[in-house]
PDB file of C-alpha atoms in Angstrom:
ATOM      1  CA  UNK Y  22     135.222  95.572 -20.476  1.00 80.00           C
ATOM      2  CA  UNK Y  23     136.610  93.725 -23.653  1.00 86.00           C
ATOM      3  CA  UNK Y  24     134.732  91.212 -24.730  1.00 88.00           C
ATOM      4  CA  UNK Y  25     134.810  89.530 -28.251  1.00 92.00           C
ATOM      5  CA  UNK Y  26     132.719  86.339 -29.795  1.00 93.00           C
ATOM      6  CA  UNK Y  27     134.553  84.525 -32.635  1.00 95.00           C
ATOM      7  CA  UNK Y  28     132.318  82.032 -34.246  1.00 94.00           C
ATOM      8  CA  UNK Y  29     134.595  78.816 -35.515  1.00 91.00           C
ATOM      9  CA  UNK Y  30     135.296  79.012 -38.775  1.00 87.00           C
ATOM     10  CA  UNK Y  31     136.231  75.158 -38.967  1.00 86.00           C
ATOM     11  CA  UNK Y  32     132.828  73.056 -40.416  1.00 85.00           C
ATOM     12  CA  UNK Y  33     133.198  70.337 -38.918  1.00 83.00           C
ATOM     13  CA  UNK Y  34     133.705  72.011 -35.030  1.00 88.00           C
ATOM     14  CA  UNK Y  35     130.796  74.636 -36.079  1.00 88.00           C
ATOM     15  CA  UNK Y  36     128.837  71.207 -35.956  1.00 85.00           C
ATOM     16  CA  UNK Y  37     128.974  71.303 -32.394  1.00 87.00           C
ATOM     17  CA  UNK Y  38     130.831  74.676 -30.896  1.00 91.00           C
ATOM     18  CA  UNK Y  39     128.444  77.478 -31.088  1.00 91.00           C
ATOM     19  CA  UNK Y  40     131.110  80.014 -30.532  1.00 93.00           C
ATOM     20  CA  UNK Y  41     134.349  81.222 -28.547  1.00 94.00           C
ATOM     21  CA  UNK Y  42     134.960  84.567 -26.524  1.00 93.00           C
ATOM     22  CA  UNK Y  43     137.893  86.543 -24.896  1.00 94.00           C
ATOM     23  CA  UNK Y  44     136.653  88.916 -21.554  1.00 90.00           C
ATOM     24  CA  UNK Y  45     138.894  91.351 -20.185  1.00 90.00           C
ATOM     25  CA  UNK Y  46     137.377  93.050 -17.219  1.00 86.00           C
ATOM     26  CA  UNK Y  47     138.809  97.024 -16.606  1.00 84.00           C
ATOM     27  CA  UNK Y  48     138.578  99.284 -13.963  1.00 81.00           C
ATOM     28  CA  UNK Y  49     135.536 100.585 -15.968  1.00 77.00           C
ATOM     29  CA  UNK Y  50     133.769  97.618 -14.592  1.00 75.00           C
ATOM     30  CA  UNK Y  51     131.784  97.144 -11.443  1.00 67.00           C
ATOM     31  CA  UNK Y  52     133.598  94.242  -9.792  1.00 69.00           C
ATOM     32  CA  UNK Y  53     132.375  94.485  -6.446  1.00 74.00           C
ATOM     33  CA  UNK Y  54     131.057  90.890  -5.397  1.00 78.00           C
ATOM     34  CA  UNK Y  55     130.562  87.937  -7.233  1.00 81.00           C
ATOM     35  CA  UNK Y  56     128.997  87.776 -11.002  1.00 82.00           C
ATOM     36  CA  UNK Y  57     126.045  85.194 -11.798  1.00 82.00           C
ATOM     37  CA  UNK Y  58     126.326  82.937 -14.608  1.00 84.00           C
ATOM     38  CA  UNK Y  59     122.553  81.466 -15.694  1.00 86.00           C
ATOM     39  CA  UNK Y  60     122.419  77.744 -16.944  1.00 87.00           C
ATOM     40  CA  UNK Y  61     121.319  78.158 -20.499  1.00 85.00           C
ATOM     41  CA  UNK Y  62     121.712  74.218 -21.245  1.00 85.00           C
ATOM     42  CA  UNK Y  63     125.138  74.454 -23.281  1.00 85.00           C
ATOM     43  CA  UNK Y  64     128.220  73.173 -22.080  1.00 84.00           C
ATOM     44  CA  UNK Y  65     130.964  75.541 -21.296  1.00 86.00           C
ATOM     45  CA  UNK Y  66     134.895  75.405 -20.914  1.00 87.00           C
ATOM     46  CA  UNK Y  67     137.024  78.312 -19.484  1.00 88.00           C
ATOM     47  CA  UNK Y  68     140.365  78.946 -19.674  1.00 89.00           C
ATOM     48  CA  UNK Y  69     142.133  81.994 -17.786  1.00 88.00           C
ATOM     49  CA  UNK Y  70     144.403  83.843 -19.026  1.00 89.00           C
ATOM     50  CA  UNK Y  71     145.324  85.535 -15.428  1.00 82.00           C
ATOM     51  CA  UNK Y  72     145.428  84.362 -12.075  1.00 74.00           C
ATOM     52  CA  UNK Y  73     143.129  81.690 -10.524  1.00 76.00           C
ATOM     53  CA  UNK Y  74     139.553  82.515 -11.050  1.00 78.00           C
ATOM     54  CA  UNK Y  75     136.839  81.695  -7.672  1.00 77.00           C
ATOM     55  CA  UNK Y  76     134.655  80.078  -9.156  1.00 78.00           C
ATOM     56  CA  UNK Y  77     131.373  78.827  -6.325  1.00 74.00           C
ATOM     57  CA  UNK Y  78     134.233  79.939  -3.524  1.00 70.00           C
ATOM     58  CA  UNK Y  79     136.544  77.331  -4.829  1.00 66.00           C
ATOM     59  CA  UNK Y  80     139.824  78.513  -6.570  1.00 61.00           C
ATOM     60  CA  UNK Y  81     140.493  77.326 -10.080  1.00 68.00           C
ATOM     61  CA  UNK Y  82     142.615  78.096 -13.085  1.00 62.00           C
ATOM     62  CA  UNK Y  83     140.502  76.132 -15.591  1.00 72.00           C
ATOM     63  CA  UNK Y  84     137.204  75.282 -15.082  1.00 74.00           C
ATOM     64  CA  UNK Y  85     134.334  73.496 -17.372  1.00 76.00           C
ATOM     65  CA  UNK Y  86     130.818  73.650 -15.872  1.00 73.00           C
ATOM     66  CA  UNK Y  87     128.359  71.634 -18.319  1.00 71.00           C
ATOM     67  CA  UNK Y  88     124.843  71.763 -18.753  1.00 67.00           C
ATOM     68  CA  UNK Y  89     124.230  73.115 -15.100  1.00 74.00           C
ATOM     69  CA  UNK Y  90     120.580  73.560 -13.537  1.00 76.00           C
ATOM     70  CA  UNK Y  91     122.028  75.877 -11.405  1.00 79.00           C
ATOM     71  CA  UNK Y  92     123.690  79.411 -11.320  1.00 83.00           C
ATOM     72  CA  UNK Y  93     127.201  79.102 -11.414  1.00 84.00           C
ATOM     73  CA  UNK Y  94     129.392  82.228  -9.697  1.00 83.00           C
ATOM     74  CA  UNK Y  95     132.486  83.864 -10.367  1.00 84.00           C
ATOM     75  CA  UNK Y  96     134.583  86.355  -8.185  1.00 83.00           C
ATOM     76  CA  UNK Y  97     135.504  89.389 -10.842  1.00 84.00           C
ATOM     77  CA  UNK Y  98     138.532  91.625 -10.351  1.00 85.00           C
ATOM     78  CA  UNK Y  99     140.715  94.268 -12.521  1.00 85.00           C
ATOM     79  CA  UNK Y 100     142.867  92.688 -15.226  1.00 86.00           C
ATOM     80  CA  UNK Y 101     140.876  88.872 -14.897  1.00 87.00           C
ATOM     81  CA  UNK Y 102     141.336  87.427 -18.443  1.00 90.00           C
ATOM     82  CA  UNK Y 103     139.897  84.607 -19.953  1.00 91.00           C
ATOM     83  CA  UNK Y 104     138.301  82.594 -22.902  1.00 92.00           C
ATOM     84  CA  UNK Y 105     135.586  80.389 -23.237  1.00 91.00           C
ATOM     85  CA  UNK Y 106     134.081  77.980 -25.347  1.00 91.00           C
ATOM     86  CA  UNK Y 107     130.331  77.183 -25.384  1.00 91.00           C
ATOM     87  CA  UNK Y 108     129.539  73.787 -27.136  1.00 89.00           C
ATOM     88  CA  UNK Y 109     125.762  73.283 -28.542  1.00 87.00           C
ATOM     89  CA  UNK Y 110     123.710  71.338 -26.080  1.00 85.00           C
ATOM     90  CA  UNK Y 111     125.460  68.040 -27.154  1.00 86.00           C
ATOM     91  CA  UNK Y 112     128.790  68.778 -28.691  1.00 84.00           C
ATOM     92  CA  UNK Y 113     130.385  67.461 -25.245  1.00 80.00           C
ATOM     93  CA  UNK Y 114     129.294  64.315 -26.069  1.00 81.00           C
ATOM     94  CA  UNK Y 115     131.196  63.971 -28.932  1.00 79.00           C
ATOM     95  CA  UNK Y 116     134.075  65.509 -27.455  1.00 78.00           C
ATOM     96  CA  UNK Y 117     134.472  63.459 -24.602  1.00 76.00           C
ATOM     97  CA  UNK Y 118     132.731  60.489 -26.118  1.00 77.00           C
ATOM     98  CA  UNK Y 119     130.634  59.637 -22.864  1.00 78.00           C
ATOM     99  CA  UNK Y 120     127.011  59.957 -21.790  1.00 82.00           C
ATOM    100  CA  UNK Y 121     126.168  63.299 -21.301  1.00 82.00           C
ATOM    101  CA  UNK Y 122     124.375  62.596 -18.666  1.00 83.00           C
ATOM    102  CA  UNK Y 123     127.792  61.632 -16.571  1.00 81.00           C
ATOM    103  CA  UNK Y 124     128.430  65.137 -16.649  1.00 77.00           C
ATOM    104  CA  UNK Y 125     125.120  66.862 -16.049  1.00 77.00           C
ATOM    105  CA  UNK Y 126     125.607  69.353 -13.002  1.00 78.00           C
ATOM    106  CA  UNK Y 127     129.297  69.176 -13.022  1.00 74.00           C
ATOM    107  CA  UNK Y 128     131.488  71.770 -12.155  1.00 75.00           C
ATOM    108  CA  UNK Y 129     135.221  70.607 -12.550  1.00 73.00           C
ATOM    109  CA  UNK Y 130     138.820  71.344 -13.113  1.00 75.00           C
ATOM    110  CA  UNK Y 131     139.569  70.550 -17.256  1.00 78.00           C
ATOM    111  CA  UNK Y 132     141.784  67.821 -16.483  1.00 76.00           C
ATOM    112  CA  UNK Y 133     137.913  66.269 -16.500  1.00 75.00           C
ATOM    113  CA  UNK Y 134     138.508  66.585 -20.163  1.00 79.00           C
ATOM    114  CA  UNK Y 135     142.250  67.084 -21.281  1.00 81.00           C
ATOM    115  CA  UNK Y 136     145.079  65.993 -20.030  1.00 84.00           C
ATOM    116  CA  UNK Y 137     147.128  68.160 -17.764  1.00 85.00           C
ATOM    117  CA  UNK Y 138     150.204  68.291 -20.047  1.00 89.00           C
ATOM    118  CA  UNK Y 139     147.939  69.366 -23.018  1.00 88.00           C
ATOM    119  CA  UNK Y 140     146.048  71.829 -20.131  1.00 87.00           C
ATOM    120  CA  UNK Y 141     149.015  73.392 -19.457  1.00 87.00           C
ATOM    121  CA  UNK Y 142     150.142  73.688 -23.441  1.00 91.00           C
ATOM    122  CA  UNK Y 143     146.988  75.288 -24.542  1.00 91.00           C
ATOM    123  CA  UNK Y 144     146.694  77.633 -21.390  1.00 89.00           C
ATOM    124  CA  UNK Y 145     150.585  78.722 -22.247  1.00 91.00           C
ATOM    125  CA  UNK Y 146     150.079  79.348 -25.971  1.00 94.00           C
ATOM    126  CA  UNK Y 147     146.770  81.238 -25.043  1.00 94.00           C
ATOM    127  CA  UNK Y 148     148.974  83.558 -22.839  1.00 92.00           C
ATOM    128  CA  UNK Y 149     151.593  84.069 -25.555  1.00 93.00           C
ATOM    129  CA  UNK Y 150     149.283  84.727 -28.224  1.00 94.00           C
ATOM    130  CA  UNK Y 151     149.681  88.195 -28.797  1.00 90.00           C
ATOM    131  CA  UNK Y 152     146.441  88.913 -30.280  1.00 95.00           C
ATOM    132  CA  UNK Y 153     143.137  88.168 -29.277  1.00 95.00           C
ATOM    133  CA  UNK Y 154     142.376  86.973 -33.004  1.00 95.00           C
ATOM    134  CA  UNK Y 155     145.417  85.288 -32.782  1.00 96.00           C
ATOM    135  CA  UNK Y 156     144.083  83.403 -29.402  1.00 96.00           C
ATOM    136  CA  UNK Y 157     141.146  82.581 -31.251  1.00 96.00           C
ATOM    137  CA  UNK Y 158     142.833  80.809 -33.461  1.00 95.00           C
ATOM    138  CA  UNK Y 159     144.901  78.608 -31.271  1.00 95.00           C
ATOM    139  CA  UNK Y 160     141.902  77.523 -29.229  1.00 94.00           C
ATOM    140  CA  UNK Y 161     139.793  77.081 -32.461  1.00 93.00           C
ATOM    141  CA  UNK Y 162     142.890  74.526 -33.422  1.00 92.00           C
ATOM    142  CA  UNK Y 163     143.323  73.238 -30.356  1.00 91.00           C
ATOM    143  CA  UNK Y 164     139.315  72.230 -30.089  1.00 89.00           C
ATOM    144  CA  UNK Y 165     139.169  71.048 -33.520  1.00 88.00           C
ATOM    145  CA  UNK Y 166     141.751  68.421 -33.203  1.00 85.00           C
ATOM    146  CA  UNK Y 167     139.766  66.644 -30.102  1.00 80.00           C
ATOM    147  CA  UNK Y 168     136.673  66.891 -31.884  1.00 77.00           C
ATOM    148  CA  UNK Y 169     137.835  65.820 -35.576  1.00 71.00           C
ATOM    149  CA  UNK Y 170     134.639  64.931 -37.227  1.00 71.00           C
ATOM    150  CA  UNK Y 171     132.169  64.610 -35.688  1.00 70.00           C
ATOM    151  CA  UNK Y 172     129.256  62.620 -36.700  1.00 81.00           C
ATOM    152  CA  UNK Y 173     126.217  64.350 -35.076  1.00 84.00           C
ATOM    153  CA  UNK Y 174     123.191  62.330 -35.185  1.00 88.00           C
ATOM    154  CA  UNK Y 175     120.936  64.850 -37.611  1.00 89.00           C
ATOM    155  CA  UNK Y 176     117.827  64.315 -34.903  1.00 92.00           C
ATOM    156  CA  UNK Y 177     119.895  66.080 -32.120  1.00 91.00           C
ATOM    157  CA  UNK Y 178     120.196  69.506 -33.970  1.00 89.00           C
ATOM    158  CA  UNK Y 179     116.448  69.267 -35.361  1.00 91.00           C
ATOM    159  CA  UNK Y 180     115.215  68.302 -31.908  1.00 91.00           C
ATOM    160  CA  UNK Y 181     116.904  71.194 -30.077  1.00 91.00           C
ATOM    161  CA  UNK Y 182     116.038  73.413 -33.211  1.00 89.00           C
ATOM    162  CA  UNK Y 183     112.280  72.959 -32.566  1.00 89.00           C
ATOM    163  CA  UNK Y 184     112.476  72.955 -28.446  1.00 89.00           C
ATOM    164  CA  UNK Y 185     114.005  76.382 -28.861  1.00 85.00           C
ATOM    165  CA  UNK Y 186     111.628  77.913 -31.333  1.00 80.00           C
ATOM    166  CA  UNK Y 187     108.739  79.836 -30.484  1.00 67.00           C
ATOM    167  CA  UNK Y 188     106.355  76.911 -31.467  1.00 69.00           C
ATOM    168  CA  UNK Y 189     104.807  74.933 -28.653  1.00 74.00           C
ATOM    169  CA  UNK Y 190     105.438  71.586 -29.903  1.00 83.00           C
ATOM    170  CA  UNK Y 191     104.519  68.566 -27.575  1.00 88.00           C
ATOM    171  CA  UNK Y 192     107.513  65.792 -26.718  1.00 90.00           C
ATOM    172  CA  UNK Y 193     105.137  62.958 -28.225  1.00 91.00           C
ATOM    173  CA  UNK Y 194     104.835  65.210 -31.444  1.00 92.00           C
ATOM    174  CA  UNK Y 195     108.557  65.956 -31.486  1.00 91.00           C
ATOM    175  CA  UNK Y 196     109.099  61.818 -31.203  1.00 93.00           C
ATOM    176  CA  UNK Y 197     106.844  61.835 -34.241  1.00 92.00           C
ATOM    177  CA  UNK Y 198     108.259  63.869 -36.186  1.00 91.00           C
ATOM    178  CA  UNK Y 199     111.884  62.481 -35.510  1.00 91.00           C
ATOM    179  CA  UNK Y 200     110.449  58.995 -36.448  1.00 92.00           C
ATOM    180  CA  UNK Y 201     111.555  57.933 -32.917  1.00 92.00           C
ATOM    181  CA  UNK Y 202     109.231  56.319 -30.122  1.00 94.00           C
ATOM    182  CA  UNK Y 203     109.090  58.371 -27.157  1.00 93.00           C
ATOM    183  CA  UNK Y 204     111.454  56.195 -25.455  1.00 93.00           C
ATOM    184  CA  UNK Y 205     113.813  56.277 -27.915  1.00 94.00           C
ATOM    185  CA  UNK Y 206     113.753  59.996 -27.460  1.00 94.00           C
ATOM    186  CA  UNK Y 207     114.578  60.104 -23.424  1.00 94.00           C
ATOM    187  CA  UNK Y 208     117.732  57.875 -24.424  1.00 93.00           C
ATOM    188  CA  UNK Y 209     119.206  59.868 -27.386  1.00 93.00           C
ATOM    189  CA  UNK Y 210     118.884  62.883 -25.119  1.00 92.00           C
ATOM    190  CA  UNK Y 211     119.904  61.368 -22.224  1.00 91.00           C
ATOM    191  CA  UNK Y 212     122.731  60.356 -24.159  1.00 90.00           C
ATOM    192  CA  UNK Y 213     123.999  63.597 -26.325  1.00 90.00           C
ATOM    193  CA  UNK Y 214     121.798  66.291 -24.074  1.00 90.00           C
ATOM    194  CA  UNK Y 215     122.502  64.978 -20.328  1.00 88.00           C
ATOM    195  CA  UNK Y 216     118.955  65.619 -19.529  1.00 90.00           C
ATOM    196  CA  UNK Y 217     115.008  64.892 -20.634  1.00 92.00           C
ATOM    197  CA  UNK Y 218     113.758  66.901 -23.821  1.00 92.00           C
ATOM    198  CA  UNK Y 219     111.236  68.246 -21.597  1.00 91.00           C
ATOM    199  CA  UNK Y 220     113.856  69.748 -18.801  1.00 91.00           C
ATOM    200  CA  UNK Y 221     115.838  71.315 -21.893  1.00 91.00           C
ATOM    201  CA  UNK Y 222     112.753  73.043 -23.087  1.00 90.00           C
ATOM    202  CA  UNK Y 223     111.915  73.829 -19.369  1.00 90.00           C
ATOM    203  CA  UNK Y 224     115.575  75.996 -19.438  1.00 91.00           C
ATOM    204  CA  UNK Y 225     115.758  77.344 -22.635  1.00 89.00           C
ATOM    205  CA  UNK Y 226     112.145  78.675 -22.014  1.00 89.00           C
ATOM    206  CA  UNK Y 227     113.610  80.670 -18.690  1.00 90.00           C
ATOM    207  CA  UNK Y 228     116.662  81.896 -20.557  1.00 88.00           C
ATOM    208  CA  UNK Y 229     113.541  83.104 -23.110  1.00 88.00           C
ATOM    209  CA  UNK Y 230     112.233  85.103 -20.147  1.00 88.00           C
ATOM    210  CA  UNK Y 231     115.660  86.229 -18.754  1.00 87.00           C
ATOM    211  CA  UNK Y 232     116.444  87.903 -21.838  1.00 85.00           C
ATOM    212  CA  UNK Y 233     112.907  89.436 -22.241  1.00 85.00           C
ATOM    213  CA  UNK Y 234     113.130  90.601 -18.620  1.00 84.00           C
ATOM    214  CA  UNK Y 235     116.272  92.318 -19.198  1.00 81.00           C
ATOM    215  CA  UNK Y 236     115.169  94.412 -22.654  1.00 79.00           C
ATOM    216  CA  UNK Y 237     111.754  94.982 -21.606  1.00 73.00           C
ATOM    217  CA  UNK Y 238     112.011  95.250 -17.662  1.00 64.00           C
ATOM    218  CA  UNK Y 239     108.844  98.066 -17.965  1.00 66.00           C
ATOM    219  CA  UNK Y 240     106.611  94.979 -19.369  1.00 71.00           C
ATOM    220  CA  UNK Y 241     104.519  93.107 -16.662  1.00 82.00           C
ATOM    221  CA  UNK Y 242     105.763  89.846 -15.131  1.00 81.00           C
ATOM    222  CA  UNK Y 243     102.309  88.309 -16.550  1.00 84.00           C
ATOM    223  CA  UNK Y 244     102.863  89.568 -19.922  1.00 85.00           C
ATOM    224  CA  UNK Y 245     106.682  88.005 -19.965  1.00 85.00           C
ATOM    225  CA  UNK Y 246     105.270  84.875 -18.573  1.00 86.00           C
ATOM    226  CA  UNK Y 247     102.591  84.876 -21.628  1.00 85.00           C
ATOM    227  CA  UNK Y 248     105.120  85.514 -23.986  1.00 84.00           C
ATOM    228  CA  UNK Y 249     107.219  83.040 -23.044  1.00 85.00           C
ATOM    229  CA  UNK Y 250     104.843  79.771 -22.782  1.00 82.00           C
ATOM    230  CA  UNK Y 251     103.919  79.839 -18.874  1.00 85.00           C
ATOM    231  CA  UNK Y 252     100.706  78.744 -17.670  1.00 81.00           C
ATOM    232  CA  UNK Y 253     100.861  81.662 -15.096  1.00 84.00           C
ATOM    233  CA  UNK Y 254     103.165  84.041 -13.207  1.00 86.00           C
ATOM    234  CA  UNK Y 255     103.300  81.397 -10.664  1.00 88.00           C
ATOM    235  CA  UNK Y 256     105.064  78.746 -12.657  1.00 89.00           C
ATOM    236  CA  UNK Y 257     107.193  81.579 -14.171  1.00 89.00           C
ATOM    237  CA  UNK Y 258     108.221  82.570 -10.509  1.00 90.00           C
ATOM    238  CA  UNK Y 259     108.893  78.827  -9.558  1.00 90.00           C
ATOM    239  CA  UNK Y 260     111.374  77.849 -12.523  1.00 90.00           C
ATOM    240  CA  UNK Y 261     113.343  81.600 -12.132  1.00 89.00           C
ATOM    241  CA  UNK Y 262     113.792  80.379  -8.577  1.00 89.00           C
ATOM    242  CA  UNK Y 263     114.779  77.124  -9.536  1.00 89.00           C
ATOM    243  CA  UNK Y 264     117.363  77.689 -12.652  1.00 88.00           C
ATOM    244  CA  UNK Y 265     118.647  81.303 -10.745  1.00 84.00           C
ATOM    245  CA  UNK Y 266     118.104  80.896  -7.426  1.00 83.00           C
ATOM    246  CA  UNK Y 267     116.197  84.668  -7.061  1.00 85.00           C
ATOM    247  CA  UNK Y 268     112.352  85.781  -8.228  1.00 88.00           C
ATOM    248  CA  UNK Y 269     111.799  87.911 -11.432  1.00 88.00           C
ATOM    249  CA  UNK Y 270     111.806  90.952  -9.687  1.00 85.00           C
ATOM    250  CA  UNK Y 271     114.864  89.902  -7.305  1.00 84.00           C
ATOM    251  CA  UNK Y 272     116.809  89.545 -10.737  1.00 85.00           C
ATOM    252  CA  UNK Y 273     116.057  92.988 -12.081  1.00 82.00           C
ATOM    253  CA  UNK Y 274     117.431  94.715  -8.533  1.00 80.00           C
ATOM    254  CA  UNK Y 275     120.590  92.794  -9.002  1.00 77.00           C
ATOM    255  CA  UNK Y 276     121.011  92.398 -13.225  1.00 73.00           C
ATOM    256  CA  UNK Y 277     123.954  93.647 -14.469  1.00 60.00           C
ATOM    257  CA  UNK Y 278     123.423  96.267 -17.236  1.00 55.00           C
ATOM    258  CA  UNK Y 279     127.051  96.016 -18.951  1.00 49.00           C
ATOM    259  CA  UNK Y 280     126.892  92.445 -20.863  1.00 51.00           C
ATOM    260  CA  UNK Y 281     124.004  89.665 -20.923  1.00 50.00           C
ATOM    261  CA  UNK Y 282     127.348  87.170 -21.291  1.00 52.00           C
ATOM    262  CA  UNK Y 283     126.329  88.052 -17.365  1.00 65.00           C
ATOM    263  CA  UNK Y 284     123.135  87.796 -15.857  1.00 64.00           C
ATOM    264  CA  UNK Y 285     123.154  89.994 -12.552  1.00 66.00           C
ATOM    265  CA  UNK Y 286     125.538  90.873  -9.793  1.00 67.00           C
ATOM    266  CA  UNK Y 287     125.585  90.362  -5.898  1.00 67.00           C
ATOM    267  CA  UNK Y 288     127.495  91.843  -2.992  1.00 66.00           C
ATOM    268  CA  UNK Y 289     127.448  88.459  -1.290  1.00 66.00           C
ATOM    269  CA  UNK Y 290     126.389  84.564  -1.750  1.00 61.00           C
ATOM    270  CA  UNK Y 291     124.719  84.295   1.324  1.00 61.00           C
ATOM    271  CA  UNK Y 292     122.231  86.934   0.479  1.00 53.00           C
ATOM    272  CA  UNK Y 293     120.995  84.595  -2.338  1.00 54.00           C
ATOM    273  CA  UNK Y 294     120.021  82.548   1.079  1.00 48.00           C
ATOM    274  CA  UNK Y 295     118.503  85.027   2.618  1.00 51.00           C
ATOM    275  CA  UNK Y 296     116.457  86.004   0.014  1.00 47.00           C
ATOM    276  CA  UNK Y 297     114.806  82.558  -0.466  1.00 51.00           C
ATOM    277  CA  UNK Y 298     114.060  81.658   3.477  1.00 47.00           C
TER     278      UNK Y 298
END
């Protein structure tokens, strides 16, 4: 596999991308089945570079799946090519200048977002580009122009700053602190996030324990739940059910071991329905 992050030099789109990558899957890879994308809260766009990539067993050149509660799956084969760009929780917001909370749970073509005729410009200068720095740079172009200058409201990138730290910090606190009244809270994060402050903490907390699972898979499933803020293994269980679709110890059978840009493989989608009936 190839795979390289490029972080956007541009200030003003570093406001609200979080960074860019290029994947190139080999024959070195194990491409059997479909690969499992975790929601993680961010909104993402992809653009292939290839062929049409399945994405949920519907075919699509260009896809952008936002802030998804729900595992999103690709079908992987030899040569597949493309780039993505992962926005903070609320930089498509500001790029599309329209509630976030429009596009919670969507899963759409980019014409969503861009028009066709600048769809098919980008996706033809990404496929000329020779390099993959040189890619980079067209996309990092491309992006900035839709976004100009943004002006993020400073609360957003405090707010999601302390949900994602390892302090246990209550919403009502969290209003406090951003001078805010707790209903004025719901609304800006309704607004910029697409969702409740409480349901973003809720996933970043399980992409906490997805990542601890997957460097520490000896440690106990009580000890990750612990570490990550659970009241027990049970609610731990529920919310890896409900943000993947699998338990714990389902995911570690399955997880890839190659990249954590992917969370775990499967032969088939219908054995994800098997395993939870």
């Amino acid at each position: 596999m190839i795979q390289q992050l490029h972080i956007p030099k541009n200030p003003a789109l570093s406001r609200v991308v979080k960074f860019m990558t290029y994947v190139e899957l080999t024959k070195e890879d194990i491409l059997d089945g479909w690969t499992a994308i975790f929601p993680n809260a961010t909104t993402n766009m992809m653009f292939s570079l290839d062929d049409d990539i399945l994405v949920n067993q519907t075919s699509t050149v260009n896809s952008i799946y936002t802030s998804c509660s729900s595992t999103v799956f690709f079908k992987p084969y030899v040569g597949m090519k493309f780039m993505t760009v992962q926005f903070s929780g609320y930089g498509l917001s500001y790029v599309k200048k329209i509630p976030a909370h429009e596009l919670l749970d969507t899963l759409s073509h980019l014409d969503l977002i861009f028009s066709m005729s600048e769809i098919d410009r980008i996706s033809m200068r990404l496929k000329e580009s020779k390099s993959i720095t040189d890619k980079f740079s067209v996309l990092e172009m491309f992006i900035s122009k839709k976004v100009g200058i943004p002006e993020v409201d400073p609360r957003l990138p405090y707010a999601l700053d302390l949900l994602s730290s390892g302090h246990s910090i209550s919403i009502d606190a969290l209003s406090e602190s951003l001078c805010i009244s707790n209903r004025g809270l719901q609304k800006l994060f309704k607004k910029h996030i697409g969702m409740s402050p409480s349901y973003y903490r809720k996933i970043i907390r399980f992409n906490k324990a997805v990542r601890l699972l997957s460097m520490n898979s000896e440690s106990s499933l009580t000890q990750i739940s612990y570490a990550c803020g659970y009241f027990d293994q049970a609610h731990f269980i529920k919310d890896f059910r409900e943000f993947g679709g699998l338990s714990p110890s389902e995911f570690l059978r399955y997880k890839a071991n190659r990249s954590d840009f992917y969370n775990y493989r499967i032969t088939k989608l219908d054995t994800l329905v098997d395993l939870n009936h």
